[in-house]
Amino acid sequence: MGHSPFTPAAVVAEQVRSGVASPGEAVEASLAAIAEREPKIRAFVTVLEEQARADAAALSRRPDLATLPLAGVPVAIKDVIPVAGLPMREGSTATSAEPRATDHAVVARLKAAGAVVVGLTTLPELAVWGSTDAPGHITRNPWNLSRTCGGSSGGAAAAVAAGMVPLSHGTDGLGSIRIPAANCGVFGIKPGRGVVPSELGATSWFGMAENGPLATTVGDAALMLSVLADRPDLARIGASEPLRIAVASGSPTFLATVDPQWRDAAVRAGTELTGSGHDVEPATLPYPVNLLPVLARWTAGTAADAKGLDLRQLQPRTRRHVALGRALGRFVRPAQVDKLEESLREFFENYDVVITPALAQPPLAATAWSERSWASNVVANVRYAPFSALWNLVGWPAASVPVGTHSHSGTPLAVQIAAPPGGEARILALAAHIERVGGWPRVAPVR
């Protein structure tokens, strides 16, 4: 039986486990979709056709195939973590072209669970930016090819949204899973600190960066997260018990204005949840006024990742970012986060979760951001995607959930759900409820 990549990962795995389909058929369906749609989207750094076919054949001979949670499921890996036998270029010509000797822990877990890696996805240089392009290569939004897919897990979200793979691995240091998920109308979750092995770059951006899943359904993301975390319980999404929900639709910063359609999406989600028995009220999050702690970690984390690279080969915007990071590294202090976390814990004495808009504006234009200045990139990123960084700074879980379409850009709308540490299952349950009530198109009609 053949597979469409529109088939949820959980269904693919069940069909492979039961013998209704083979791993090879699942992989061929994904490769066919990539061949058809990739020329317009450009979500992949490399497509591993022969390797994926060989891995699928080897998987079909595994004696434990009938027990594997991701049996035969095609997945894509963001080109920012090691995959054995392949270079890890991190969106840059400055990085080494030498193949990596071993898999990152999350790649090893995915393979052990029966997933088949079909390719590596694109990202902006060193995973720094909220749009995904490099000189001569722009990754586009499947819903509107003139708009960005977001970043830095841009290729990952675009590949899922275009139906090329049912699951993608992403990383999130300041919103790098949730921003592209919101741009592309897929579900993405950043787990809280310590739930999934991070081991990203030199310092995981001082503990801000995490590995996580992007998927067309909440159930598929939960399944992948359960494998990444080695916690089977996360795959079982429970009913969402009545929650105390705060809706914080205001901008986190004077630097960003929230588009009315993005603001209304959050308010509307809250209204609908009120009708489902939840206690919902508007609220104002205690966002930090001082942006230095985030800026210092973002830049100094990148500077640490760039150590040993030929800086002359970096894009000018990234060079400036690294230079700033070298100057600002001394401002990275744990006490800054302790104070912020204390104020958030006080806020969450009255609430179980908070809902915000996922973005402040529709996706940026799909253009050569890599050739623009550092300042223009930072200003554009902050203006359109200011809601996600807070949760990286404190290391708490947060997700982006599709909730409609923006009438001007034709791209998806989404809300962000965040919760205190340990709240992954609660976020997944609430997101699954939103999915059941509202639903969203699974795959973009790439034109």
XYZ file of C-alpha atoms in Angstrom, residues 19-436:
418
model
C 2.618 -4.984 7.981
C 0.002 -3.123 5.913
C 2.827 -1.020 4.447
C 6.611 -1.234 4.317
C 9.187 1.342 5.414
C 10.269 1.548 1.771
C 6.787 2.610 0.644
C 6.623 5.332 3.291
C 10.031 6.665 2.271
C 9.205 6.576 -1.468
C 6.036 8.632 -0.855
C 8.094 11.251 0.977
C 10.818 11.320 -1.687
C 8.175 11.708 -4.420
C 6.643 14.685 -2.599
C 10.087 16.238 -2.149
C 10.855 15.825 -5.862
C 7.572 17.540 -6.730
C 7.562 20.415 -4.227
C 11.149 21.110 -3.214
C 12.031 23.138 -6.352
C 9.526 25.832 -5.295
C 10.108 25.694 -1.515
C 13.841 24.930 -1.207
C 13.516 23.536 2.324
C 16.373 21.041 2.092
C 20.148 21.370 2.233
C 20.441 17.801 1.028
C 18.000 14.996 0.233
C 19.317 11.559 1.170
C 17.554 9.468 -1.466
C 19.853 6.451 -1.624
C 20.684 6.519 2.085
C 16.988 6.734 3.029
C 16.150 3.810 0.742
C 18.973 1.753 2.235
C 17.909 2.671 5.784
C 14.278 1.739 5.001
C 15.391 -1.642 3.646
C 17.501 -2.286 6.756
C 14.613 -1.202 8.974
C 12.243 -3.678 7.315
C 14.577 -6.469 8.472
C 14.621 -5.368 12.108
C 13.087 -8.061 14.323
C 11.535 -5.395 16.591
C 9.830 -3.498 13.741
C 6.357 -4.247 15.109
C 7.181 -2.476 18.391
C 8.806 0.733 17.120
C 6.921 3.977 17.854
C 8.099 5.691 14.630
C 8.330 2.586 12.420
C 9.088 3.719 8.875
C 8.216 7.382 9.455
C 10.218 9.738 7.193
C 11.793 12.604 9.161
C 13.966 15.601 8.321
C 16.781 16.868 10.544
C 17.711 20.547 10.819
C 21.307 20.956 9.648
C 22.471 22.194 13.041
C 23.077 18.895 14.874
C 25.426 16.041 13.925
C 24.159 13.253 11.665
C 26.700 10.453 11.199
C 28.311 10.429 7.767
C 27.163 13.948 6.816
C 28.675 17.413 7.229
C 26.985 19.807 9.675
C 27.088 23.165 7.923
C 24.699 25.220 10.123
C 23.670 27.380 7.177
C 27.210 28.681 6.700
C 30.100 28.346 4.277
C 32.447 29.004 7.214
C 31.755 25.628 8.852
C 33.542 22.345 8.156
C 32.519 20.185 5.186
C 33.911 17.091 6.936
C 31.321 14.371 7.677
C 30.415 13.899 11.339
C 31.438 10.642 12.980
C 28.423 10.171 15.239
C 24.749 11.053 15.557
C 23.472 13.652 18.017
C 21.532 12.011 20.862
C 18.152 13.015 19.406
C 19.065 11.652 15.951
C 20.105 8.379 17.571
C 16.782 8.228 19.443
C 14.783 8.887 16.273
C 16.628 6.176 14.356
C 16.285 3.704 17.225
C 12.527 4.396 17.242
C 12.288 3.439 13.548
C 12.326 6.856 11.888
C 14.100 7.185 8.529
C 16.065 10.393 7.903
C 15.284 11.589 4.358
C 17.179 14.866 4.407
C 18.704 17.849 6.195
C 16.756 21.111 6.269
C 17.810 24.712 5.730
C 18.422 27.363 8.352
C 19.856 30.889 8.473
C 23.560 31.162 9.250
C 24.390 29.664 12.677
C 20.624 29.499 13.429
C 20.590 33.178 14.391
C 17.723 34.712 12.416
C 13.926 34.605 12.090
C 13.945 34.098 8.316
C 15.714 31.396 6.322
C 17.949 32.288 3.400
C 21.571 32.311 2.301
C 23.243 33.878 -0.727
C 21.547 32.291 -3.755
C 19.078 30.275 -1.657
C 15.766 31.441 -0.171
C 13.455 28.989 1.615
C 9.857 30.014 0.961
C 6.560 29.762 2.800
C 4.398 27.025 1.216
C 1.255 29.123 1.805
C 2.611 32.206 0.050
C 5.881 31.852 -1.842
C 6.580 35.592 -1.564
C 6.811 35.298 2.257
C 9.438 33.730 4.497
C 8.924 30.374 6.164
C 10.438 31.901 9.316
C 13.560 30.822 11.141
C 15.705 29.450 12.254
C 13.969 26.051 11.777
C 12.570 27.447 8.539
C 13.308 24.517 6.269
C 11.923 22.132 8.885
C 8.549 23.916 9.099
C 8.325 24.440 5.334
C 9.039 20.760 4.649
C 6.200 19.686 6.949
C 3.778 22.369 5.721
C 4.429 21.392 2.094
C 3.711 17.721 2.842
C 7.248 16.583 2.064
C 7.706 14.884 5.457
C 5.209 14.252 8.273
C 7.772 15.147 10.970
C 10.749 17.483 11.210
C 13.325 18.056 13.897
C 13.866 21.683 14.852
C 15.770 23.697 17.421
C 14.523 26.702 19.362
C 16.856 29.290 20.898
C 14.636 32.393 20.745
C 11.547 30.952 19.054
C 13.225 29.027 16.241
C 10.616 26.222 16.313
C 7.563 28.324 17.186
C 8.212 31.220 14.757
C 8.419 29.027 11.625
C 5.581 26.818 12.916
C 3.417 29.958 13.158
C 4.552 31.167 9.719
C 3.815 27.843 8.054
C 0.686 26.667 9.876
C 2.124 23.602 11.578
C 2.327 22.651 15.256
C 5.685 23.053 16.988
C 6.683 22.755 20.622
C 9.804 23.841 22.482
C 10.130 21.553 25.510
C 11.239 22.919 28.846
C 14.883 22.766 29.853
C 16.168 19.269 30.570
C 13.278 17.364 28.947
C 15.150 16.585 25.698
C 18.962 16.463 25.348
C 20.013 19.866 23.965
C 23.795 19.741 23.310
C 23.481 22.526 20.736
C 26.680 24.293 19.758
C 29.071 25.428 22.477
C 26.600 26.360 25.230
C 23.067 25.796 23.831
C 23.012 29.624 23.910
C 23.536 29.564 27.682
C 20.686 27.116 28.182
C 18.160 28.926 25.977
C 18.149 26.437 23.060
C 16.225 23.154 22.853
C 15.498 20.400 20.333
C 11.860 19.737 19.495
C 9.345 18.542 16.890
C 7.348 20.160 14.088
C 4.339 18.267 12.737
C 0.994 18.647 11.005
C -0.907 17.342 14.041
C -0.533 17.719 17.798
C -0.617 13.927 18.141
C 2.307 13.495 15.759
C 4.345 16.142 17.578
C 3.590 14.466 20.909
C 4.700 11.130 19.469
C 7.981 12.613 18.223
C 8.538 14.513 21.471
C 8.044 11.271 23.436
C 10.897 9.740 21.427
C 13.172 12.790 21.700
C 12.595 12.899 25.466
C 12.635 9.092 25.898
C 9.310 9.493 27.707
C 6.552 7.324 26.192
C 3.981 9.009 28.463
C 4.215 12.232 26.418
C 2.739 10.426 23.389
C -0.513 9.823 25.268
C -2.425 13.092 25.123
C -5.006 13.290 27.891
C -8.211 15.304 27.935
C -7.595 18.923 28.899
C -8.982 19.371 32.398
C -10.576 22.759 33.184
C -7.699 25.229 33.294
C -7.099 28.765 34.497
C -6.009 30.411 31.262
C -4.514 33.879 30.897
C -4.767 35.563 27.498
C -1.948 38.097 27.129
C -2.534 39.696 23.738
C -0.470 42.850 24.330
C 2.960 43.418 22.833
C 5.981 42.328 24.914
C 7.919 45.430 23.849
C 7.453 49.024 22.689
C 9.496 48.002 19.634
C 6.648 45.852 18.240
C 3.009 46.595 17.370
C 0.606 43.652 17.275
C -1.351 43.308 14.027
C -5.098 43.252 14.866
C -5.629 39.859 13.209
C -2.832 38.295 15.257
C -4.155 39.891 18.456
C -7.727 38.815 17.695
C -6.593 35.243 17.058
C -5.420 34.983 20.681
C -8.544 36.668 22.047
C -10.781 34.443 19.914
C -8.974 31.304 21.091
C -9.586 32.408 24.687
C -13.284 33.024 24.012
C -13.703 29.586 22.460
C -11.950 27.940 25.412
C -14.266 29.777 27.827
C -17.133 28.008 26.093
C -15.378 24.686 26.716
C -15.369 25.058 30.483
C -12.035 26.775 31.029
C -11.640 29.843 33.214
C -10.204 32.453 30.841
C -9.290 36.063 31.521
C -7.161 38.775 29.916
C -3.832 39.401 31.604
C -0.511 41.188 31.228
C 2.652 39.102 31.380
C 5.626 40.462 33.354
C 7.853 40.853 30.306
C 11.366 42.122 31.051
C 11.857 45.808 30.330
C 15.610 45.325 30.053
C 16.416 43.408 26.847
C 20.132 43.069 27.628
C 19.896 39.556 29.178
C 18.352 38.174 25.972
C 20.632 40.154 23.655
C 23.730 39.116 25.604
C 22.858 35.399 25.520
C 21.815 35.512 21.854
C 24.984 37.236 20.684
C 27.466 35.658 23.108
C 25.996 32.203 22.424
C 26.588 32.770 18.712
C 30.109 34.054 19.396
C 30.862 30.831 21.284
C 29.491 28.777 18.358
C 31.655 30.753 15.908
C 34.879 30.135 17.826
C 37.421 28.545 15.509
C 35.609 29.575 12.312
C 37.124 31.896 9.723
C 35.024 34.960 10.487
C 35.772 36.411 7.066
C 33.585 33.668 5.606
C 30.582 34.635 7.732
C 27.848 36.875 6.368
C 28.329 40.538 7.416
C 25.228 40.467 9.672
C 26.569 37.372 11.472
C 30.048 38.880 11.827
C 28.499 41.895 13.533
C 26.455 39.574 15.764
C 29.582 37.662 16.808
C 31.521 40.869 17.493
C 28.691 42.116 19.706
C 28.607 38.777 21.489
C 32.282 39.020 22.357
C 31.608 42.402 23.942
C 28.363 41.445 25.687
C 29.364 38.043 27.056
C 30.271 39.546 30.422
C 26.638 40.613 30.859
C 25.374 37.012 30.932
C 24.435 36.517 34.588
C 22.132 33.851 36.073
C 20.696 36.370 38.549
C 18.978 38.219 35.688
C 16.923 35.141 34.894
C 16.273 34.293 38.553
C 14.483 37.600 39.053
C 12.414 37.170 35.883
C 11.510 33.599 36.780
C 10.376 34.721 40.224
C 7.971 37.253 38.684
C 6.638 34.606 36.273
C 6.077 32.126 39.088
C 4.042 34.792 40.894
C 2.003 35.313 37.712
C 1.368 31.565 37.420
C 0.072 31.311 40.972
C -3.193 32.470 39.376
C -2.987 30.633 36.034
C -2.112 27.204 34.636
C -1.189 28.354 31.134
C -0.932 31.576 29.155
C -1.992 32.171 25.560
C -0.380 34.911 23.464
C -0.334 35.642 19.746
C 2.433 33.523 18.201
C 3.612 36.452 16.060
C 2.981 40.193 16.007
C 2.867 40.506 12.209
C 2.524 38.264 9.131
C 5.714 36.621 7.792
C 8.463 38.852 6.434
C 9.095 39.012 2.705
C 11.041 36.047 1.314
C 14.072 38.025 0.256
C 17.853 38.115 0.667
C 17.968 38.981 4.370
C 21.452 37.455 4.489
C 22.677 40.408 2.411
C 21.089 43.063 4.633
C 22.607 44.740 7.662
C 22.615 43.370 11.185
C 20.355 46.207 12.363
C 17.737 45.701 9.668
C 17.588 41.956 10.445
C 17.255 42.518 14.190
C 14.600 45.225 13.847
C 12.557 43.135 11.395
C 12.809 40.047 13.613
C 11.817 41.862 16.813
C 8.899 43.635 15.148
C 7.336 40.485 13.769
C 8.321 37.824 16.317
C 8.637 39.311 19.830
C 6.535 36.783 21.767
C 8.794 33.731 21.955
C 12.111 34.785 23.552
C 10.803 35.051 27.127
C 10.262 31.284 27.360
C 13.784 30.516 26.137
C 15.281 32.846 28.702
C 13.592 31.008 31.586
C 13.669 27.557 29.944
C 9.915 26.903 30.186
C 7.863 24.940 27.620
C 5.913 26.738 24.883
C 4.187 25.796 21.624
C 2.694 27.379 18.514
C -0.786 26.224 17.456
C -2.429 27.171 14.109
C -5.798 28.980 14.462
C -6.801 30.440 11.101
C -5.559 32.498 8.156
C -4.489 36.120 7.831
C -6.719 37.829 5.262
C -3.968 40.018 3.774
C -0.972 37.668 3.565
C -2.888 34.414 3.051
C -0.557 32.817 5.586
C -1.614 31.034 8.783
C -2.436 32.640 12.121
C -1.340 30.942 15.335
C -1.362 31.269 19.108
C 1.428 30.503 21.535
C 0.690 28.427 24.632
C 3.241 28.539 27.469
C 3.323 26.949 30.919
C 5.642 26.520 33.917
C 8.257 23.727 33.964
C 6.744 20.271 33.535
C 3.830 21.696 31.552
C 4.479 19.867 28.254
C 1.573 17.416 28.691
C -0.773 20.243 29.683
C 0.232 22.302 26.620
C -0.227 19.282 24.339
C -3.685 18.537 25.781
C -4.859 22.122 25.345
C -3.411 22.319 21.823
C -5.140 19.055 20.911
C -8.424 20.521 22.185
C -7.949 23.614 19.979
C -7.157 21.273 17.081
C -10.327 19.216 17.616
